[in-house]
Short mmCIF file of C-alpha atoms in Angstrom, two decimals:
data_model
loop_
_atom_site.label_atom_id
_atom_site.label_comp_id
_atom_site.label_asym_id
_atom_site.label_seq_id
_atom_site.Cartn_x
_atom_site.Cartn_y
_atom_site.Cartn_z
CA MET A 1 9.35 13.37 147.48
CA THR A 2 11.37 16.54 148.12
CA GLN A 3 9.89 20.03 148.11
CA LEU A 4 11.61 20.58 144.76
CA GLU A 5 10.18 17.39 143.26
CA SER A 6 6.72 18.35 144.52
CA ALA A 7 7.05 21.76 142.86
CA ARG A 8 8.04 20.10 139.60
CA HIS A 9 4.85 18.05 139.78
CA GLY A 10 2.81 21.19 140.43
CA MET A 11 1.92 20.04 143.96
CA LEU A 12 1.57 22.54 146.82
CA THR A 13 2.83 20.78 149.95
CA THR A 14 1.62 21.55 153.48
CA GLN A 15 4.83 23.53 154.03
CA MET A 16 4.30 25.54 150.84
CA LYS A 17 0.74 26.39 151.88
CA LYS A 18 2.02 27.65 155.23
CA VAL A 19 4.63 29.77 153.46
CA LEU A 20 1.97 31.30 151.22
CA GLU A 21 0.21 32.59 154.34
CA GLN A 22 3.36 34.63 155.13
CA GLU A 23 4.58 35.75 151.70
CA PRO A 24 3.25 38.08 148.98
CA LEU A 25 3.39 35.22 146.46
CA THR A 26 0.81 33.24 144.54
CA GLY A 27 1.00 29.46 144.57
CA GLU A 28 2.13 29.55 140.95
CA GLU A 29 4.94 32.02 141.74
CA LEU A 30 6.17 29.87 144.63
CA LEU A 31 6.14 26.68 142.56
CA SER A 32 7.93 28.44 139.70
CA GLY A 33 10.63 29.86 142.01
CA LEU A 34 11.26 26.48 143.61
CA LYS A 35 11.50 24.77 140.21
CA GLU A 36 13.87 27.40 138.83
CA GLY A 37 16.03 27.39 141.96
CA THR A 38 15.41 31.07 142.76
CA ILE A 39 13.52 30.18 145.97
CA VAL A 40 14.32 27.60 148.65
CA LEU A 41 12.07 26.20 151.36
CA PRO A 42 14.41 24.53 153.88
CA TRP A 43 12.60 21.68 155.59
CA ASN A 44 13.98 18.31 156.63
CA ASN A 45 11.38 15.64 155.91
CA LEU A 46 11.99 14.05 159.34
CA ARG A 47 11.12 17.23 161.23
CA ASP A 48 7.80 18.63 162.34
CA LEU A 49 8.57 22.22 161.41
CA SER A 50 5.77 24.52 162.60
CA THR A 51 7.04 27.70 160.93
CA PRO A 52 8.57 26.97 157.52
CA LYS A 53 10.17 29.84 155.63
CA ALA A 54 10.73 30.61 151.97
CA ILE A 55 13.92 32.41 150.97
CA GLY A 56 14.46 33.97 147.57
CA ALA A 57 12.95 35.96 144.72
CA GLY A 58 9.74 37.78 145.61
CA CYS A 59 9.88 36.78 149.29
CA TYR A 60 10.42 39.05 152.25
CA THR A 61 14.13 39.38 153.04
CA LYS A 62 14.99 36.86 155.75
CA ILE A 63 17.55 36.99 158.56
CA ASN A 64 19.54 34.24 160.26
CA ALA A 65 20.95 34.19 163.78
CA ASN A 66 24.05 32.13 164.61
CA ILE A 67 24.34 30.56 168.06
CA GLY A 68 26.52 27.80 169.47
CA THR A 69 29.18 26.80 171.98
CA SER A 70 32.97 26.88 171.89
CA PRO A 71 35.57 24.86 173.82
CA ALA A 72 36.00 27.86 176.14
CA CYS A 73 32.27 28.55 176.62
CA ASN A 74 30.04 25.50 176.72
CA ASP A 75 26.77 26.45 178.40
CA ILE A 76 23.78 24.78 176.75
CA ASP A 77 21.31 26.76 178.87
CA LEU A 78 22.87 29.99 177.60
CA GLU A 79 22.56 28.80 173.99
CA ARG A 80 18.93 27.87 174.51
CA GLU A 81 18.34 31.36 175.89
CA LYS A 82 20.09 32.84 172.83
CA LEU A 83 17.68 30.82 170.69
CA ARG A 84 14.73 32.27 172.60
CA VAL A 85 16.03 35.84 172.28
CA SER A 86 16.76 35.37 168.57
CA LEU A 87 13.19 34.24 167.92
CA LYS A 88 11.69 36.97 170.12
CA TYR A 89 13.35 39.71 168.09
CA GLY A 90 12.58 38.26 164.68
CA ALA A 91 15.14 35.73 163.45
CA ASP A 92 13.68 33.72 160.56
CA THR A 93 16.20 30.89 160.83
CA LEU A 94 18.85 29.68 163.28
CA MET A 95 22.25 28.08 162.80
CA ASP A 96 24.15 26.07 165.40
CA LEU A 97 27.90 26.70 165.01
CA SER A 98 28.88 24.75 168.12
CA SER A 99 32.49 23.61 168.42
CA GLY A 100 32.54 22.68 172.12
CA GLY A 101 30.75 20.18 174.35
CA ASN A 102 28.57 17.33 173.11
CA ILE A 103 27.62 18.79 169.73
CA LYS A 104 25.02 16.14 168.90
CA GLU A 105 23.27 16.66 172.24
CA ILE A 106 23.39 20.45 171.82
CA ARG A 107 22.02 20.21 168.28
CA SER A 108 19.19 17.91 169.31
CA LEU A 109 18.14 20.20 172.16
CA LEU A 110 18.23 23.35 170.03
CA LEU A 111 16.36 21.61 167.21
CA GLU A 112 13.66 20.60 169.66
CA HIS A 113 13.12 24.25 170.62
CA SER A 114 13.37 25.75 167.13
CA PRO A 115 10.07 26.22 165.25
CA VAL A 116 11.97 27.77 162.32
CA PRO A 117 14.46 26.27 159.81
CA PHE A 118 17.66 25.18 161.53
CA GLY A 119 21.12 24.93 159.99
CA THR A 120 24.60 23.64 160.84
CA VAL A 121 28.16 23.64 159.47
CA PRO A 122 29.18 19.96 159.47
CA ILE A 123 32.93 20.54 159.06
CA TYR A 124 33.03 22.01 162.57
CA GLU A 125 31.74 18.75 163.99
CA VAL A 126 34.16 16.74 161.86
CA ALA A 127 37.03 18.74 163.38
CA VAL A 128 35.74 18.32 166.95
CA ARG A 129 35.32 14.55 166.52
CA ARG A 130 38.90 14.23 165.29
CA LEU A 131 40.24 16.17 168.25
CA ARG A 132 38.26 14.04 170.70
CA GLU A 133 39.82 10.94 169.16
CA GLU A 134 43.22 12.64 169.60
CA LYS A 135 43.71 12.67 165.86
CA ASP A 136 44.90 15.48 163.61
CA ILE A 137 42.02 17.55 162.22
CA HIS A 138 43.71 17.62 158.85
CA ASP A 139 43.69 13.84 158.55
CA MET A 140 39.90 13.82 158.19
CA THR A 141 38.59 11.59 155.42
CA GLU A 142 35.65 11.75 153.07
CA LYS A 143 34.09 9.01 155.25
CA ASP A 144 34.29 11.30 158.28
CA ILE A 145 32.63 14.11 156.35
CA LEU A 146 29.79 12.04 154.90
CA GLU A 147 29.09 10.40 158.28
CA VAL A 148 28.70 13.77 159.99
CA ILE A 149 26.51 15.16 157.19
CA GLU A 150 24.22 12.13 157.36
CA ASP A 151 24.12 12.33 161.17
CA ASN A 152 23.02 15.98 160.93
CA ALA A 153 20.37 15.07 158.37
CA ARG A 154 19.03 12.21 160.50
CA ASP A 155 18.76 14.57 163.47
CA GLY A 156 16.46 16.83 161.45
CA VAL A 157 18.74 19.68 160.33
CA ASP A 158 17.01 21.66 157.58
CA PHE A 159 20.03 23.23 155.86
CA ILE A 160 23.80 22.78 156.00
CA THR A 161 26.72 24.95 154.97
CA VAL A 162 29.25 23.06 152.85
CA HIS A 163 32.42 24.71 151.55
CA CYS A 164 32.49 22.96 148.17
CA GLY A 165 33.81 25.86 146.11
CA VAL A 166 37.33 26.02 147.59
CA THR A 167 38.93 23.85 144.92
CA LEU A 168 42.49 22.52 144.70
CA ALA A 169 43.15 24.83 141.75
CA ILE A 170 42.20 27.88 143.82
CA ALA A 171 44.23 26.62 146.79
CA GLU A 172 47.33 26.23 144.60
CA ARG A 173 46.93 29.75 143.17
CA LEU A 174 46.68 31.17 146.68
CA GLU A 175 49.72 29.15 147.76
CA THR A 176 51.88 30.26 144.83
CA GLY A 177 50.84 33.90 145.04
CA VAL A 178 48.88 34.02 141.78
CA TYR A 179 45.98 35.25 143.88
CA LYS A 180 47.46 37.93 146.11
CA ARG A 181 45.46 38.27 149.31
CA LEU A 182 46.08 40.01 152.60
CA MET A 183 43.92 37.37 154.38
CA PRO A 184 43.76 34.07 152.44
CA SER A 185 40.69 32.75 154.30
CA VAL A 186 38.76 34.13 157.29
CA SER A 187 36.22 31.28 157.05
CA ARG A 188 36.93 28.52 159.58
CA GLY A 189 35.69 25.89 157.16
CA GLY A 190 37.57 27.41 154.26
CA ALA A 191 40.82 27.66 156.22
CA LEU A 192 40.56 24.02 157.37
CA LEU A 193 40.07 22.85 153.80
CA LEU A 194 42.90 24.99 152.40
CA ARG A 195 45.33 23.44 154.86
CA TRP A 196 43.94 19.93 154.20
CA MET A 197 44.51 20.34 150.46
CA ARG A 198 47.97 21.82 151.01
CA GLU A 199 49.04 18.88 153.17
CA HIS A 200 47.42 16.10 151.12
CA LYS A 201 47.82 17.56 147.61
CA ARG A 202 44.28 16.36 146.89
CA GLU A 203 41.01 17.91 145.80
CA ASN A 204 38.65 19.34 148.40
CA PRO A 205 36.63 16.30 149.57
CA PHE A 206 33.44 18.40 149.77
CA TYR A 207 33.90 19.13 146.05
CA GLU A 208 35.16 15.67 145.05
CA TYR A 209 32.29 13.88 146.86
CA TYR A 210 29.61 16.42 146.04
CA ASP A 211 27.39 13.79 144.39
CA GLU A 212 27.43 11.72 147.59
CA ILE A 213 26.49 14.83 149.60
CA LEU A 214 23.62 15.49 147.17
CA ALA A 215 22.36 11.93 147.64
CA ILE A 216 22.16 12.44 151.43
CA CYS A 217 20.46 15.81 151.02
CA LYS A 218 17.89 14.41 148.64
CA GLU A 219 17.03 11.52 150.98
CA TYR A 220 16.24 13.87 153.87
CA ASP A 221 15.33 16.95 151.79
CA VAL A 222 18.13 19.00 153.34
CA THR A 223 18.84 22.33 151.64
CA LEU A 224 22.46 23.13 150.77
CA SER A 225 23.94 26.48 151.67
CA LEU A 226 26.98 26.64 149.41
CA GLY A 227 29.56 28.27 151.67
CA ASP A 228 32.00 30.98 150.66
CA GLY A 229 35.25 29.71 152.15
CA LEU A 230 37.04 32.55 150.38
CA ARG A 231 34.78 35.42 151.37
CA PRO A 232 36.88 38.58 151.75
CA GLY A 233 37.89 39.27 155.33
CA CYS A 234 38.92 42.85 154.66
CA LEU A 235 38.10 45.53 152.09
CA LYS A 236 41.45 45.02 150.34
CA ASP A 237 40.48 41.47 149.32
CA ALA A 238 36.92 42.29 148.19
CA THR A 239 35.79 41.17 144.73
CA ASP A 240 39.18 39.67 143.89
CA GLN A 241 40.00 36.74 141.60
CA ALA A 242 39.80 34.13 144.36
CA GLN A 243 36.33 35.24 145.45
CA ILE A 244 35.01 35.36 141.87
CA GLU A 245 36.48 31.97 140.95
CA GLU A 246 34.86 30.36 143.99
CA LEU A 247 31.56 32.09 143.18
CA ASN A 248 31.68 30.76 139.62
CA THR A 249 32.19 27.23 141.00
CA LEU A 250 29.29 27.66 143.40
CA GLY A 251 27.08 28.62 140.47
CA GLU A 252 27.94 25.34 138.75
CA LEU A 253 27.30 23.39 141.97
CA HIS A 254 23.92 25.10 142.39
CA GLN A 255 22.88 23.82 138.96
CA ARG A 256 24.11 20.31 139.78
CA ALA A 257 22.03 20.35 142.93
CA LEU A 258 18.89 21.33 141.01
CA GLU A 259 19.50 18.48 138.58
CA ARG A 260 19.48 16.09 141.56
CA ASP A 261 16.28 17.55 143.07
CA VAL A 262 18.20 19.24 145.91
CA GLN A 263 17.52 22.83 146.91
CA SER A 264 20.50 25.14 147.31
CA MET A 265 21.40 28.73 148.02
CA VAL A 266 24.73 30.54 147.74
CA GLU A 267 26.62 32.33 150.50
CA GLY A 268 28.40 35.62 149.92
CA PRO A 269 30.78 38.19 151.36
CA GLY A 270 32.07 39.31 153.80
CA HIS A 271 33.95 42.64 153.92
CA VAL A 272 33.00 44.73 150.89
CA PRO A 273 33.30 48.50 150.31
CA LEU A 274 29.96 50.25 149.88
CA SER A 275 30.70 51.01 146.23
CA GLU A 276 30.98 47.29 145.40
CA VAL A 277 28.02 45.86 147.32
CA LYS A 278 25.40 46.14 144.56
CA MET A 279 27.85 44.83 141.99
CA ASN A 280 28.60 41.79 144.16
CA VAL A 281 24.90 40.93 144.38
CA ARG A 282 24.35 41.34 140.64
CA LEU A 283 27.43 39.25 139.89
CA GLN A 284 26.21 36.44 142.16
CA LYS A 285 22.78 36.44 140.56
CA LYS A 286 24.33 36.26 137.10
CA LEU A 287 26.92 33.55 137.84
CA CYS A 288 24.61 31.46 140.04
CA GLY A 289 21.45 31.44 137.94
CA GLY A 290 19.45 33.61 140.34
CA ALA A 291 20.04 31.31 143.32
CA PRO A 292 18.99 32.79 146.68
CA PHE A 293 21.90 34.87 148.00
CA TYR A 294 22.83 34.55 151.70
CA VAL A 295 25.19 37.33 152.79
CA LEU A 296 27.24 37.91 155.95
CA GLY A 297 26.72 41.64 156.26
CA PRO A 298 28.34 42.69 154.05
CA ILE A 299 30.60 44.57 156.46
CA VAL A 300 31.45 47.87 154.77
CA THR A 301 34.44 49.02 156.84
CA ASP A 302 37.26 47.21 158.65
CA ILE A 303 37.67 49.74 161.48
CA ALA A 304 34.67 49.00 163.70
CA PRO A 305 35.20 45.82 165.77
CA GLY A 306 32.67 46.00 168.58
CA TYR A 307 30.20 47.83 166.33
CA ASP A 308 29.95 45.47 163.37
CA HIS A 309 26.21 45.02 163.84
CA ILE A 310 26.06 48.62 162.54
CA THR A 311 28.53 48.19 159.66
CA ALA A 312 26.78 44.96 158.65
CA ALA A 313 23.32 46.57 158.77
CA ILE A 314 24.52 49.29 156.41
CA GLY A 315 25.86 46.69 153.98
CA GLY A 316 22.91 44.36 154.48
CA ALA A 317 20.36 47.04 153.65
CA LEU A 318 22.19 47.90 150.44
CA ALA A 319 22.73 44.24 149.50
CA GLY A 320 19.10 43.37 150.20
CA ALA A 321 17.89 46.33 148.16
CA ALA A 322 20.06 45.11 145.28
CA GLY A 323 18.55 41.62 145.43
CA ALA A 324 20.19 39.65 148.27
CA ASP A 325 17.59 37.38 149.85
CA PHE A 326 18.97 36.31 153.21
CA LEU A 327 21.03 38.28 155.74
CA CYS A 328 23.16 36.53 158.32
CA TYR A 329 23.13 38.66 161.42
CA VAL A 330 26.37 40.15 162.69
CA THR A 331 26.67 40.98 166.38
CA PRO A 332 28.85 43.58 168.13
CA ALA A 333 31.08 40.65 169.15
CA GLU A 334 31.74 39.50 165.55
CA HIS A 335 35.52 40.02 165.61
CA LEU A 336 36.00 39.80 169.37
CA CYS A 337 34.41 36.79 171.11
CA LEU A 338 31.28 34.66 171.37
CA PRO A 339 28.22 36.93 171.55
CA SER A 340 26.42 37.53 174.83
CA LEU A 341 22.63 37.53 175.09
CA GLU A 342 22.64 41.31 174.63
CA ASP A 343 24.92 40.96 171.58
CA VAL A 344 22.48 38.46 170.05
CA LYS A 345 19.58 40.83 170.66
CA GLU A 346 21.42 43.78 169.12
CA GLY A 347 22.55 41.70 166.14
CA VAL A 348 19.05 40.41 165.36
CA ILE A 349 17.45 43.86 165.69
CA ALA A 350 20.07 45.52 163.46
CA SER A 351 19.73 42.79 160.84
CA LYS A 352 15.93 42.92 161.00
CA ILE A 353 15.98 46.68 160.36
CA ALA A 354 18.34 46.17 157.41
CA ALA A 355 16.04 43.50 155.94
CA HIS A 356 13.01 45.77 156.29
CA VAL A 357 14.83 48.68 154.64
CA ALA A 358 15.70 46.32 151.77
CA ASP A 359 12.07 45.22 151.44
CA LEU A 360 10.94 48.86 151.28
CA GLU A 361 13.34 49.44 148.41
CA LYS A 362 12.29 46.23 146.62
CA GLY A 363 8.61 46.96 147.18
CA ILE A 364 7.98 43.54 148.70
CA GLY A 365 4.42 42.91 149.86
CA ASP A 366 2.99 45.34 152.38
CA SER A 367 6.35 46.46 153.81
CA ARG A 368 5.36 50.11 153.45
CA LYS A 369 2.18 49.54 155.49
CA TRP A 370 4.25 48.90 158.62
CA ASP A 371 5.92 52.32 158.30
CA GLU A 372 2.61 54.02 157.64
CA GLU A 373 1.11 52.48 160.77
CA MET A 374 4.06 53.77 162.79
CA ALA A 375 3.64 57.26 161.30
CA VAL A 376 -0.08 57.32 162.17
CA ALA A 377 0.70 56.20 165.74
CA ARG A 378 3.32 58.96 166.08
CA LYS A 379 0.91 61.58 164.76
CA LYS A 380 -1.68 60.52 167.35
CA LEU A 381 1.01 60.52 170.06
CA ASP A 382 0.04 56.88 170.59
CA TRP A 383 3.04 55.83 172.67
#
């Protein structure tokens, strides 16, 4: 029985009871949020997860840290150290975005050392497998995709990002210039799928085979993170037709997931001017039925590569205050290279501050108490 099915039967699972020790929620509020799809509790039923987390309405704002290798930098010991640093400074979840080395081996090792929910982006592994077989990435099949998703689920992954909202109709409008964008897609997964659809003249396989993906997720109780393959990569593209159309599709897919007893959350932008951040959050909540909102930043200016942990913290605090539930950390290396250990530390700390500022504004739990304790310590000169 999945966490969602348990909630529908009014049953508090062991994981839910652990979550209630961390959150300012009653058991009834947690069960209600899970049933309505406004809270998720990512937990693969094959994994012994010591520190489960709840993400969504009424919960403390959570932060995620991305780690992972690339073909140019494949040091598993470094990634394990990034995991340790991420946890030390307060990451609530981790995602492995590896695209180099033995991805399955890397994933298994990182999973073994992660006491918190752990996510992946399966399309990256699909692409790497194709390259290793000396095949064109863009000749991937639905069989390739479903095999990788099931492999991730069997390994114990708690949540996966799937770019199901980049439909053929949207791809054609981008191709013909109906949707005028400076940067069509800055998402690796989104860009791969746009090219696949352009070359094959077929629907996005993640969208076309969504029911099969839901069946895998239900079997292992894997939470879906509905990826924004068309998140704006610059302020000029923010809140445009392509982004809104994808968001509307993700709202429909969120409801379909709930109907199949699968938990899901929705990912969001991206580069957004400060004046549009609150509106983006409210729009997502309206179009997606209050689904937990997982935002990258938002990054509120395009001019600060090397300092995007700061621009993202500004946007993240505002987004969280407006109702975003989950902040993906952004490091100083966001637009430059893979993050170093120091970049990871700076990214987690900046994101953690933004999440706390958001919780102060939302009045979540005893957030204010932390600040009061700091003020008392300062008054006493208690260094």
